[in-house]
Amino acid sequence: QVQLEESGGGLVRPGGSLRLSCAASGSTSGTYNWAWFRQTPGKEREFVAAIKRSGTGTYYASAVRGRFTASRDRGKHTASLQMNSLRPDDTGVYYCAAGVGNPITSSMGYESTYDYWGQGTQVTVSS
């Protein structure tokens, strides 16, 4: 079994930056496609960003494109989400996810593509 643990959340002022990290542990024998989702109170969890195991394909929700950057360290089984120019509507619980399959590009934003999930880390953007 694989466990994911996020870190790096916190409170930041509008316009600020945060970097989220996600580390896989346990039976980490393979390589993963990675994704980030977020959930705010009263809303369903939504896709934020994803990166393919090769590192050559990255995908973003329109609301974060140009402000967020997803990356991964293939050898260390970790992924990161650099978040810049944060806004109050970026507030939420951020979850990382990892998948072992070979999804088509259009599937990278779907929760069902991913096999493992972290517990989430709170990001609050407020002045």
mmCIF file of N, CA and C in Angstrom:
data_model
loop_
_atom_site.group_PDB
_atom_site.id
_atom_site.type_symbol
_atom_site.label_atom_id
_atom_site.label_comp_id
_atom_site.label_asym_id
_atom_site.label_seq_id
_atom_site.Cartn_x
_atom_site.Cartn_y
_atom_site.Cartn_z
ATOM 1 N N GLN A 1 0.847 -1.191 0.000
ATOM 2 C CA GLN A 1 0.000 0.000 0.000
ATOM 3 C C GLN A 1 0.882 1.241 0.000
ATOM 4 N N VAL A 2 0.360 2.289 -0.595
ATOM 5 C CA VAL A 2 1.082 3.556 -0.680
ATOM 6 C C VAL A 2 0.342 4.598 0.136
ATOM 7 N N GLN A 3 1.081 5.343 0.917
ATOM 8 C CA GLN A 3 0.505 6.449 1.673
ATOM 9 C C GLN A 3 1.064 7.763 1.134
ATOM 10 N N LEU A 4 0.182 8.761 1.081
ATOM 11 C CA LEU A 4 0.591 10.099 0.651
ATOM 12 C C LEU A 4 0.405 11.070 1.798
ATOM 13 N N GLU A 5 1.355 11.965 1.947
ATOM 14 C CA GLU A 5 1.256 12.971 2.991
ATOM 15 C C GLU A 5 1.596 14.340 2.423
ATOM 16 N N GLU A 6 0.652 15.266 2.565
ATOM 17 C CA GLU A 6 0.873 16.634 2.104
ATOM 18 C C GLU A 6 1.481 17.489 3.209
ATOM 19 N N SER A 7 2.170 18.515 2.810
ATOM 20 C CA SER A 7 2.698 19.501 3.753
ATOM 21 C C SER A 7 2.797 20.837 3.038
ATOM 22 N N GLY A 8 2.952 21.898 3.823
ATOM 23 C CA GLY A 8 3.177 23.210 3.233
ATOM 24 C C GLY A 8 1.994 24.144 3.252
ATOM 25 N N GLY A 9 0.848 23.674 3.718
ATOM 26 C CA GLY A 9 -0.306 24.547 3.784
ATOM 27 C C GLY A 9 -0.149 25.591 4.874
ATOM 28 N N GLY A 10 -1.072 26.542 4.898
ATOM 29 C CA GLY A 10 -1.021 27.559 5.933
ATOM 30 C C GLY A 10 -1.843 28.764 5.558
ATOM 31 N N LEU A 11 -1.592 29.841 6.293
ATOM 32 C CA LEU A 11 -2.292 31.100 6.086
ATOM 33 C C LEU A 11 -1.371 32.056 5.331
ATOM 34 N N VAL A 12 -1.890 32.671 4.290
ATOM 35 C CA VAL A 12 -1.100 33.600 3.488
ATOM 36 C C VAL A 12 -1.994 34.751 3.054
ATOM 37 N N ARG A 13 -1.397 35.906 2.869
ATOM 38 C CA ARG A 13 -2.161 37.068 2.430
ATOM 39 C C ARG A 13 -2.377 37.027 0.929
ATOM 40 N N PRO A 14 -3.421 37.669 0.461
ATOM 41 C CA PRO A 14 -3.643 37.728 -0.992
ATOM 42 C C PRO A 14 -2.408 38.273 -1.699
ATOM 43 N N GLY A 15 -2.072 37.621 -2.810
ATOM 44 C CA GLY A 15 -0.876 37.980 -3.549
ATOM 45 C C GLY A 15 0.355 37.214 -3.138
ATOM 46 N N GLY A 16 0.269 36.496 -2.044
ATOM 47 C CA GLY A 16 1.400 35.733 -1.542
ATOM 48 C C GLY A 16 1.560 34.393 -2.226
ATOM 49 N N SER A 17 2.524 33.633 -1.738
ATOM 50 C CA SER A 17 2.848 32.327 -2.329
ATOM 51 C C SER A 17 2.935 31.248 -1.260
ATOM 52 N N LEU A 18 2.661 30.040 -1.676
ATOM 53 C CA LEU A 18 2.863 28.849 -0.857
ATOM 54 C C LEU A 18 3.344 27.739 -1.761
ATOM 55 N N ARG A 19 4.077 26.823 -1.172
ATOM 56 C CA ARG A 19 4.501 25.642 -1.905
ATOM 57 C C ARG A 19 4.042 24.412 -1.142
ATOM 58 N N LEU A 20 3.185 23.626 -1.785
ATOM 59 C CA LEU A 20 2.716 22.378 -1.197
ATOM 60 C C LEU A 20 3.597 21.231 -1.666
ATOM 61 N N SER A 21 3.833 20.307 -0.772
ATOM 62 C CA SER A 21 4.587 19.108 -1.120
ATOM 63 C C SER A 21 3.779 17.878 -0.775
ATOM 64 N N CYS A 22 4.063 16.801 -1.483
ATOM 65 C CA CYS A 22 3.384 15.527 -1.247
ATOM 66 C C CYS A 22 4.425 14.430 -1.349
ATOM 67 N N ALA A 23 4.521 13.632 -0.313
ATOM 68 C CA ALA A 23 5.502 12.554 -0.290
ATOM 69 C C ALA A 23 4.795 11.210 -0.211
ATOM 70 N N ALA A 24 5.238 10.279 -1.038
ATOM 71 C CA ALA A 24 4.696 8.923 -1.020
ATOM 72 C C ALA A 24 5.596 8.030 -0.180
ATOM 73 N N SER A 25 4.980 7.157 0.574
ATOM 74 C CA SER A 25 5.732 6.191 1.366
ATOM 75 C C SER A 25 5.015 4.842 1.316
ATOM 76 N N GLY A 26 5.690 3.823 1.775
ATOM 77 C CA GLY A 26 5.110 2.486 1.733
ATOM 78 C C GLY A 26 5.642 1.711 0.535
ATOM 79 N N SER A 27 4.784 1.072 -0.189
ATOM 80 C CA SER A 27 5.192 0.225 -1.319
ATOM 81 C C SER A 27 5.355 1.053 -2.592
ATOM 82 N N THR A 28 6.315 1.947 -2.562
ATOM 83 C CA THR A 28 6.524 2.883 -3.671
ATOM 84 C C THR A 28 7.480 2.307 -4.696
ATOM 85 N N SER A 29 7.079 1.219 -5.331
ATOM 86 C CA SER A 29 7.977 0.568 -6.270
ATOM 87 C C SER A 29 7.867 1.110 -7.681
ATOM 88 N N GLY A 30 6.807 1.810 -7.974
ATOM 89 C CA GLY A 30 6.600 2.279 -9.336
ATOM 90 C C GLY A 30 6.761 3.771 -9.461
ATOM 91 N N THR A 31 6.310 4.289 -10.588
ATOM 92 C CA THR A 31 6.279 5.733 -10.813
ATOM 93 C C THR A 31 4.826 6.153 -10.951
ATOM 94 N N TYR A 32 4.585 7.422 -10.736
ATOM 95 C CA TYR A 32 3.205 7.878 -10.632
ATOM 96 C C TYR A 32 2.910 9.100 -11.475
ATOM 97 N N ASN A 33 1.680 9.173 -11.911
ATOM 98 C CA ASN A 33 1.108 10.435 -12.344
ATOM 99 C C ASN A 33 0.590 11.108 -11.078
ATOM 100 N N TRP A 34 0.730 12.423 -11.005
ATOM 101 C CA TRP A 34 0.352 13.148 -9.793
ATOM 102 C C TRP A 34 -0.709 14.197 -10.108
ATOM 103 N N ALA A 35 -1.521 14.483 -9.103
ATOM 104 C CA ALA A 35 -2.518 15.536 -9.275
ATOM 105 C C ALA A 35 -2.788 16.219 -7.948
ATOM 106 N N TRP A 36 -3.347 17.402 -8.063
ATOM 107 C CA TRP A 36 -3.786 18.172 -6.900
ATOM 108 C C TRP A 36 -5.250 18.544 -7.117
ATOM 109 N N PHE A 37 -6.014 18.358 -6.060
ATOM 110 C CA PHE A 37 -7.418 18.745 -6.049
ATOM 111 C C PHE A 37 -7.636 19.618 -4.821
ATOM 112 N N ARG A 38 -8.713 20.356 -4.804
ATOM 113 C CA ARG A 38 -9.018 21.157 -3.621
ATOM 114 C C ARG A 38 -10.525 21.142 -3.362
ATOM 115 N N GLN A 39 -10.856 21.395 -2.110
ATOM 116 C CA GLN A 39 -12.263 21.423 -1.716
ATOM 117 C C GLN A 39 -12.504 22.571 -0.760
ATOM 118 N N THR A 40 -13.547 23.330 -1.030
ATOM 119 C CA THR A 40 -13.963 24.405 -0.151
ATOM 120 C C THR A 40 -15.311 24.035 0.449
ATOM 121 N N PRO A 41 -15.635 24.593 1.617
ATOM 122 C CA PRO A 41 -16.897 24.256 2.269
ATOM 123 C C PRO A 41 -18.092 24.469 1.350
ATOM 124 N N GLY A 42 -18.951 23.467 1.289
ATOM 125 C CA GLY A 42 -20.166 23.571 0.492
ATOM 126 C C GLY A 42 -19.989 23.256 -0.972
ATOM 127 N N LYS A 43 -18.763 22.941 -1.370
ATOM 128 C CA LYS A 43 -18.507 22.631 -2.776
ATOM 129 C C LYS A 43 -17.892 21.254 -2.916
ATOM 130 N N GLU A 44 -18.038 20.691 -4.095
ATOM 131 C CA GLU A 44 -17.399 19.417 -4.374
ATOM 132 C C GLU A 44 -15.904 19.637 -4.603
ATOM 133 N N ARG A 45 -15.174 18.568 -4.401
ATOM 134 C CA ARG A 45 -13.733 18.641 -4.657
ATOM 135 C C ARG A 45 -13.512 18.896 -6.152
ATOM 136 N N GLU A 46 -12.548 19.746 -6.454
ATOM 137 C CA GLU A 46 -12.305 20.123 -7.846
ATOM 138 C C GLU A 46 -10.838 19.938 -8.204
ATOM 139 N N PHE A 47 -10.631 19.684 -9.464
ATOM 140 C CA PHE A 47 -9.292 19.522 -10.007
ATOM 141 C C PHE A 47 -8.549 20.848 -10.007
ATOM 142 N N VAL A 48 -7.261 20.784 -9.669
ATOM 143 C CA VAL A 48 -6.419 21.975 -9.677
ATOM 144 C C VAL A 48 -5.295 21.830 -10.708
ATOM 145 N N ALA A 49 -4.515 20.759 -10.585
ATOM 146 C CA ALA A 49 -3.352 20.597 -11.461
ATOM 147 C C ALA A 49 -2.940 19.140 -11.495
ATOM 148 N N ALA A 50 -2.243 18.753 -12.560
ATOM 149 C CA ALA A 50 -1.743 17.388 -12.675
ATOM 150 C C ALA A 50 -0.464 17.386 -13.488
ATOM 151 N N ILE A 51 0.332 16.339 -13.261
ATOM 152 C CA ILE A 51 1.566 16.174 -14.015
ATOM 153 C C ILE A 51 1.775 14.694 -14.281
ATOM 154 N N LYS A 52 2.159 14.380 -15.485
ATOM 155 C CA LYS A 52 2.390 12.983 -15.839
ATOM 156 C C LYS A 52 3.722 12.506 -15.265
ATOM 157 N N ARG A 53 3.843 11.213 -15.125
ATOM 158 C CA ARG A 53 5.033 10.618 -14.516
ATOM 159 C C ARG A 53 6.300 11.016 -15.253
ATOM 160 N N SER A 54 6.203 11.245 -16.546
ATOM 161 C CA SER A 54 7.372 11.637 -17.332
ATOM 162 C C SER A 54 7.808 13.061 -17.042
ATOM 163 N N GLY A 55 6.907 13.840 -16.463
ATOM 164 C CA GLY A 55 7.206 15.245 -16.200
ATOM 165 C C GLY A 55 6.998 16.156 -17.386
ATOM 166 N N THR A 56 6.683 15.570 -18.538
ATOM 167 C CA THR A 56 6.564 16.387 -19.754
ATOM 168 C C THR A 56 5.162 16.916 -19.980
ATOM 169 N N GLY A 57 4.180 16.385 -19.265
ATOM 170 C CA GLY A 57 2.817 16.857 -19.451
ATOM 171 C C GLY A 57 2.264 17.431 -18.163
ATOM 172 N N THR A 58 1.882 18.690 -18.193
ATOM 173 C CA THR A 58 1.256 19.319 -17.025
ATOM 174 C C THR A 58 -0.086 19.895 -17.447
ATOM 175 N N TYR A 59 -1.022 19.885 -16.536
ATOM 176 C CA TYR A 59 -2.391 20.281 -16.825
ATOM 177 C C TYR A 59 -2.917 21.106 -15.665
ATOM 178 N N TYR A 60 -3.688 22.140 -15.982
ATOM 179 C CA TYR A 60 -4.154 23.051 -14.950
ATOM 180 C C TYR A 60 -5.613 23.419 -15.170
ATOM 181 N N ALA A 61 -6.315 23.629 -14.054
ATOM 182 C CA ALA A 61 -7.646 24.223 -14.132
ATOM 183 C C ALA A 61 -7.484 25.669 -14.595
ATOM 184 N N SER A 62 -8.455 26.148 -15.300
ATOM 185 C CA SER A 62 -8.359 27.500 -15.855
ATOM 186 C C SER A 62 -8.185 28.551 -14.765
ATOM 187 N N ALA A 63 -8.746 28.281 -13.580
ATOM 188 C CA ALA A 63 -8.684 29.262 -12.497
ATOM 189 C C ALA A 63 -7.278 29.454 -11.944
ATOM 190 N N VAL A 64 -6.389 28.475 -12.181
ATOM 191 C CA VAL A 64 -5.048 28.560 -11.596
ATOM 192 C C VAL A 64 -3.948 28.639 -12.644
ATOM 193 N N ARG A 65 -4.305 28.463 -13.895
ATOM 194 C CA ARG A 65 -3.279 28.460 -14.952
ATOM 195 C C ARG A 65 -2.536 29.785 -14.968
ATOM 196 N N GLY A 66 -1.208 29.690 -15.022
ATOM 197 C CA GLY A 66 -0.381 30.889 -15.004
ATOM 198 C C GLY A 66 0.037 31.321 -13.608
ATOM 199 N N ARG A 67 -0.608 30.768 -12.583
ATOM 200 C CA ARG A 67 -0.268 31.124 -11.195
ATOM 201 C C ARG A 67 0.316 29.927 -10.440
ATOM 202 N N PHE A 68 -0.141 28.736 -10.761
ATOM 203 C CA PHE A 68 0.302 27.514 -10.091
ATOM 204 C C PHE A 68 1.187 26.704 -11.021
ATOM 205 N N THR A 69 2.154 26.012 -10.421
ATOM 206 C CA THR A 69 3.042 25.145 -11.187
ATOM 207 C C THR A 69 3.202 23.815 -10.476
ATOM 208 N N ALA A 70 2.885 22.752 -11.195
ATOM 209 C CA ALA A 70 3.035 21.406 -10.646
ATOM 210 C C ALA A 70 4.374 20.822 -11.074
ATOM 211 N N SER A 71 4.997 20.090 -10.177
ATOM 212 C CA SER A 71 6.249 19.426 -10.502
ATOM 213 C C SER A 71 6.318 18.115 -9.734
ATOM 214 N N ARG A 72 7.289 17.283 -10.102
ATOM 215 C CA ARG A 72 7.471 16.032 -9.364
ATOM 216 C C ARG A 72 8.933 15.626 -9.425
ATOM 217 N N ASP A 73 9.347 14.886 -8.404
ATOM 218 C CA ASP A 73 10.693 14.333 -8.379
ATOM 219 C C ASP A 73 10.510 12.836 -8.507
ATOM 220 N N ARG A 74 10.752 12.342 -9.683
ATOM 221 C CA ARG A 74 10.442 10.945 -9.978
ATOM 222 C C ARG A 74 11.195 9.984 -9.069
ATOM 223 N N GLY A 75 12.438 10.261 -8.817
ATOM 224 C CA GLY A 75 13.250 9.340 -8.030
ATOM 225 C C GLY A 75 12.890 9.322 -6.559
ATOM 226 N N LYS A 76 12.363 10.432 -6.059
ATOM 227 C CA LYS A 76 12.054 10.536 -4.642
ATOM 228 C C LYS A 76 10.581 10.297 -4.335
ATOM 229 N N HIS A 77 9.778 10.054 -5.358
ATOM 230 C CA HIS A 77 8.344 9.833 -5.157
ATOM 231 C C HIS A 77 7.702 10.997 -4.417
ATOM 232 N N THR A 78 8.002 12.193 -4.871
ATOM 233 C CA THR A 78 7.391 13.382 -4.304
ATOM 234 C C THR A 78 6.842 14.268 -5.414
ATOM 235 N N ALA A 79 5.882 15.079 -5.040
ATOM 236 C CA ALA A 79 5.313 16.046 -5.964
ATOM 237 C C ALA A 79 5.144 17.363 -5.236
ATOM 238 N N SER A 80 5.112 18.450 -5.999
ATOM 239 C CA SER A 80 4.966 19.765 -5.407
ATOM 240 C C SER A 80 3.995 20.606 -6.219
ATOM 241 N N LEU A 81 3.424 21.582 -5.548
ATOM 242 C CA LEU A 81 2.555 22.550 -6.210
ATOM 243 C C LEU A 81 2.983 23.935 -5.732
ATOM 244 N N GLN A 82 3.605 24.694 -6.615
ATOM 245 C CA GLN A 82 3.987 26.062 -6.307
ATOM 246 C C GLN A 82 2.806 26.960 -6.632
ATOM 247 N N MET A 83 2.357 27.703 -5.631
ATOM 248 C CA MET A 83 1.170 28.547 -5.808
ATOM 249 C C MET A 83 1.572 30.002 -5.602
ATOM 250 N N ASN A 84 1.446 30.783 -6.651
ATOM 251 C CA ASN A 84 1.785 32.207 -6.601
ATOM 252 C C ASN A 84 0.542 33.053 -6.828
ATOM 253 N N SER A 85 0.659 34.319 -6.489
ATOM 254 C CA SER A 85 -0.454 35.265 -6.684
ATOM 255 C C SER A 85 -1.755 34.710 -6.115
ATOM 256 N N LEU A 86 -1.679 34.213 -4.908
ATOM 257 C CA LEU A 86 -2.835 33.568 -4.305
ATOM 258 C C LEU A 86 -3.959 34.558 -4.064
ATOM 259 N N ARG A 87 -5.162 34.047 -4.190
ATOM 260 C CA ARG A 87 -6.372 34.847 -4.034
ATOM 261 C C ARG A 87 -7.252 34.226 -2.957
ATOM 262 N N PRO A 88 -8.160 34.981 -2.376
ATOM 263 C CA PRO A 88 -9.046 34.399 -1.357
ATOM 264 C C PRO A 88 -9.834 33.199 -1.862
ATOM 265 N N ASP A 89 -10.193 33.182 -3.131
ATOM 266 C CA ASP A 89 -10.958 32.031 -3.626
ATOM 267 C C ASP A 89 -10.091 30.803 -3.877
ATOM 268 N N ASP A 90 -8.801 30.891 -3.596
ATOM 269 C CA ASP A 90 -7.948 29.702 -3.603
ATOM 270 C C ASP A 90 -8.001 28.971 -2.259
ATOM 271 N N THR A 91 -8.665 29.537 -1.296
ATOM 272 C CA THR A 91 -8.779 28.920 0.027
ATOM 273 C C THR A 91 -9.486 27.582 -0.053
ATOM 274 N N GLY A 92 -8.939 26.607 0.650
ATOM 275 C CA GLY A 92 -9.556 25.294 0.681
ATOM 276 C C GLY A 92 -8.605 24.252 1.225
ATOM 277 N N VAL A 93 -9.080 23.026 1.267
ATOM 278 C CA VAL A 93 -8.231 21.893 1.626
ATOM 279 C C VAL A 93 -7.680 21.308 0.329
ATOM 280 N N TYR A 94 -6.383 21.220 0.253
ATOM 281 C CA TYR A 94 -5.711 20.721 -0.944
ATOM 282 C C TYR A 94 -5.276 19.281 -0.730
ATOM 283 N N TYR A 95 -5.618 18.451 -1.692
ATOM 284 C CA TYR A 95 -5.298 17.032 -1.643
ATOM 285 C C TYR A 95 -4.353 16.668 -2.782
ATOM 286 N N CYS A 96 -3.358 15.881 -2.479
ATOM 287 C CA CYS A 96 -2.563 15.324 -3.564
ATOM 288 C C CYS A 96 -3.038 13.902 -3.843
ATOM 289 N N ALA A 97 -2.817 13.467 -5.067
ATOM 290 C CA ALA A 97 -3.239 12.145 -5.496
ATOM 291 C C ALA A 97 -2.180 11.571 -6.430
ATOM 292 N N ALA A 98 -2.053 10.265 -6.416
ATOM 293 C CA ALA A 98 -1.083 9.589 -7.272
ATOM 294 C C ALA A 98 -1.762 8.417 -7.967
ATOM 295 N N GLY A 99 -1.415 8.216 -9.229
ATOM 296 C CA GLY A 99 -2.001 7.128 -9.991
ATOM 297 C C GLY A 99 -0.940 6.319 -10.696
ATOM 298 N N VAL A 100 -1.180 5.023 -10.833
ATOM 299 C CA VAL A 100 -0.199 4.124 -11.438
ATOM 300 C C VAL A 100 -0.533 3.772 -12.871
ATOM 301 N N GLY A 101 -1.689 4.165 -13.357
ATOM 302 C CA GLY A 101 -2.111 3.788 -14.694
ATOM 303 C C GLY A 101 -1.479 4.645 -15.778
ATOM 304 N N ASN A 102 -2.006 4.481 -16.988
ATOM 305 C CA ASN A 102 -1.561 5.259 -18.152
ATOM 306 C C ASN A 102 -2.767 5.963 -18.757
ATOM 307 N N PRO A 103 -3.243 6.990 -18.086
ATOM 308 C CA PRO A 103 -4.464 7.645 -18.551
ATOM 309 C C PRO A 103 -4.238 8.486 -19.798
ATOM 310 N N ILE A 104 -5.319 8.634 -20.551
ATOM 311 C CA ILE A 104 -5.250 9.583 -21.652
ATOM 312 C C ILE A 104 -5.285 10.991 -21.078
ATOM 313 N N THR A 105 -4.856 11.924 -21.880
ATOM 314 C CA THR A 105 -4.718 13.294 -21.398
ATOM 315 C C THR A 105 -6.011 13.828 -20.805
ATOM 316 N N SER A 106 -7.126 13.552 -21.435
ATOM 317 C CA SER A 106 -8.406 14.096 -20.993
ATOM 318 C C SER A 106 -8.844 13.527 -19.649
ATOM 319 N N SER A 107 -8.197 12.472 -19.189
ATOM 320 C CA SER A 107 -8.554 11.854 -17.911
ATOM 321 C C SER A 107 -7.736 12.370 -16.742
ATOM 322 N N MET A 108 -6.756 13.195 -16.998
ATOM 323 C CA MET A 108 -5.844 13.619 -15.931
ATOM 324 C C MET A 108 -6.553 14.455 -14.872
ATOM 325 N N GLY A 109 -7.698 15.022 -15.188
ATOM 326 C CA GLY A 109 -8.408 15.849 -14.229
ATOM 327 C C GLY A 109 -9.514 15.130 -13.472
ATOM 328 N N TYR A 110 -9.605 13.829 -13.643
ATOM 329 C CA TYR A 110 -10.675 13.065 -13.002
ATOM 330 C C TYR A 110 -10.159 12.342 -11.757
ATOM 331 N N GLU A 111 -10.915 12.377 -10.697
ATOM 332 C CA GLU A 111 -10.525 11.711 -9.456
ATOM 333 C C GLU A 111 -10.325 10.219 -9.661
ATOM 334 N N SER A 112 -11.130 9.616 -10.501
ATOM 335 C CA SER A 112 -11.059 8.175 -10.710
ATOM 336 C C SER A 112 -9.753 7.734 -11.357
ATOM 337 N N THR A 113 -8.987 8.655 -11.890
ATOM 338 C CA THR A 113 -7.697 8.328 -12.505
ATOM 339 C C THR A 113 -6.656 7.955 -11.458
ATOM 340 N N TYR A 114 -6.875 8.353 -10.229
ATOM 341 C CA TYR A 114 -5.843 8.251 -9.188
ATOM 342 C C TYR A 114 -6.176 7.179 -8.171
ATOM 343 N N ASP A 115 -5.121 6.498 -7.728
ATOM 344 C CA ASP A 115 -5.277 5.344 -6.852
ATOM 345 C C ASP A 115 -5.050 5.670 -5.383
ATOM 346 N N TYR A 116 -4.243 6.671 -5.125
ATOM 347 C CA TYR A 116 -3.861 6.988 -3.755
ATOM 348 C C TYR A 116 -4.113 8.469 -3.475
ATOM 349 N N TRP A 117 -4.503 8.734 -2.236
ATOM 350 C CA TRP A 117 -4.864 10.088 -1.850
ATOM 351 C C TRP A 117 -4.257 10.440 -0.502
ATOM 352 N N GLY A 118 -3.870 11.719 -0.365
ATOM 353 C CA GLY A 118 -3.440 12.207 0.926
ATOM 354 C C GLY A 118 -4.631 12.664 1.753
ATOM 355 N N GLN A 119 -4.357 13.074 2.975
ATOM 356 C CA GLN A 119 -5.398 13.501 3.895
ATOM 357 C C GLN A 119 -5.790 14.955 3.693
ATOM 358 N N GLY A 120 -4.974 15.700 2.987
ATOM 359 C CA GLY A 120 -5.291 17.093 2.722
ATOM 360 C C GLY A 120 -4.545 18.047 3.621
ATOM 361 N N THR A 121 -4.313 19.246 3.108
ATOM 362 C CA THR A 121 -3.674 20.299 3.883
ATOM 363 C C THR A 121 -4.432 21.601 3.626
ATOM 364 N N GLN A 122 -4.664 22.350 4.693
ATOM 365 C CA GLN A 122 -5.474 23.564 4.599
ATOM 366 C C GLN A 122 -4.647 24.717 4.058
ATOM 367 N N VAL A 123 -5.224 25.404 3.089
ATOM 368 C CA VAL A 123 -4.651 26.647 2.568
ATOM 369 C C VAL A 123 -5.690 27.742 2.777
ATOM 370 N N THR A 124 -5.295 28.791 3.466
ATOM 371 C CA THR A 124 -6.192 29.910 3.719
ATOM 372 C C THR A 124 -5.549 31.191 3.207
ATOM 373 N N VAL A 125 -6.254 31.857 2.311
ATOM 374 C CA VAL A 125 -5.759 33.115 1.750
ATOM 375 C C VAL A 125 -6.663 34.225 2.270
ATOM 376 N N SER A 126 -6.098 35.049 3.124
ATOM 377 C CA SER A 126 -6.903 36.078 3.771
ATOM 378 C C SER A 126 -6.007 37.205 4.259
ATOM 379 N N SER A 127 -6.545 38.398 4.242
ATOM 380 C CA SER A 127 -5.797 39.536 4.772
ATOM 381 C C SER A 127 -6.126 39.746 6.254
#
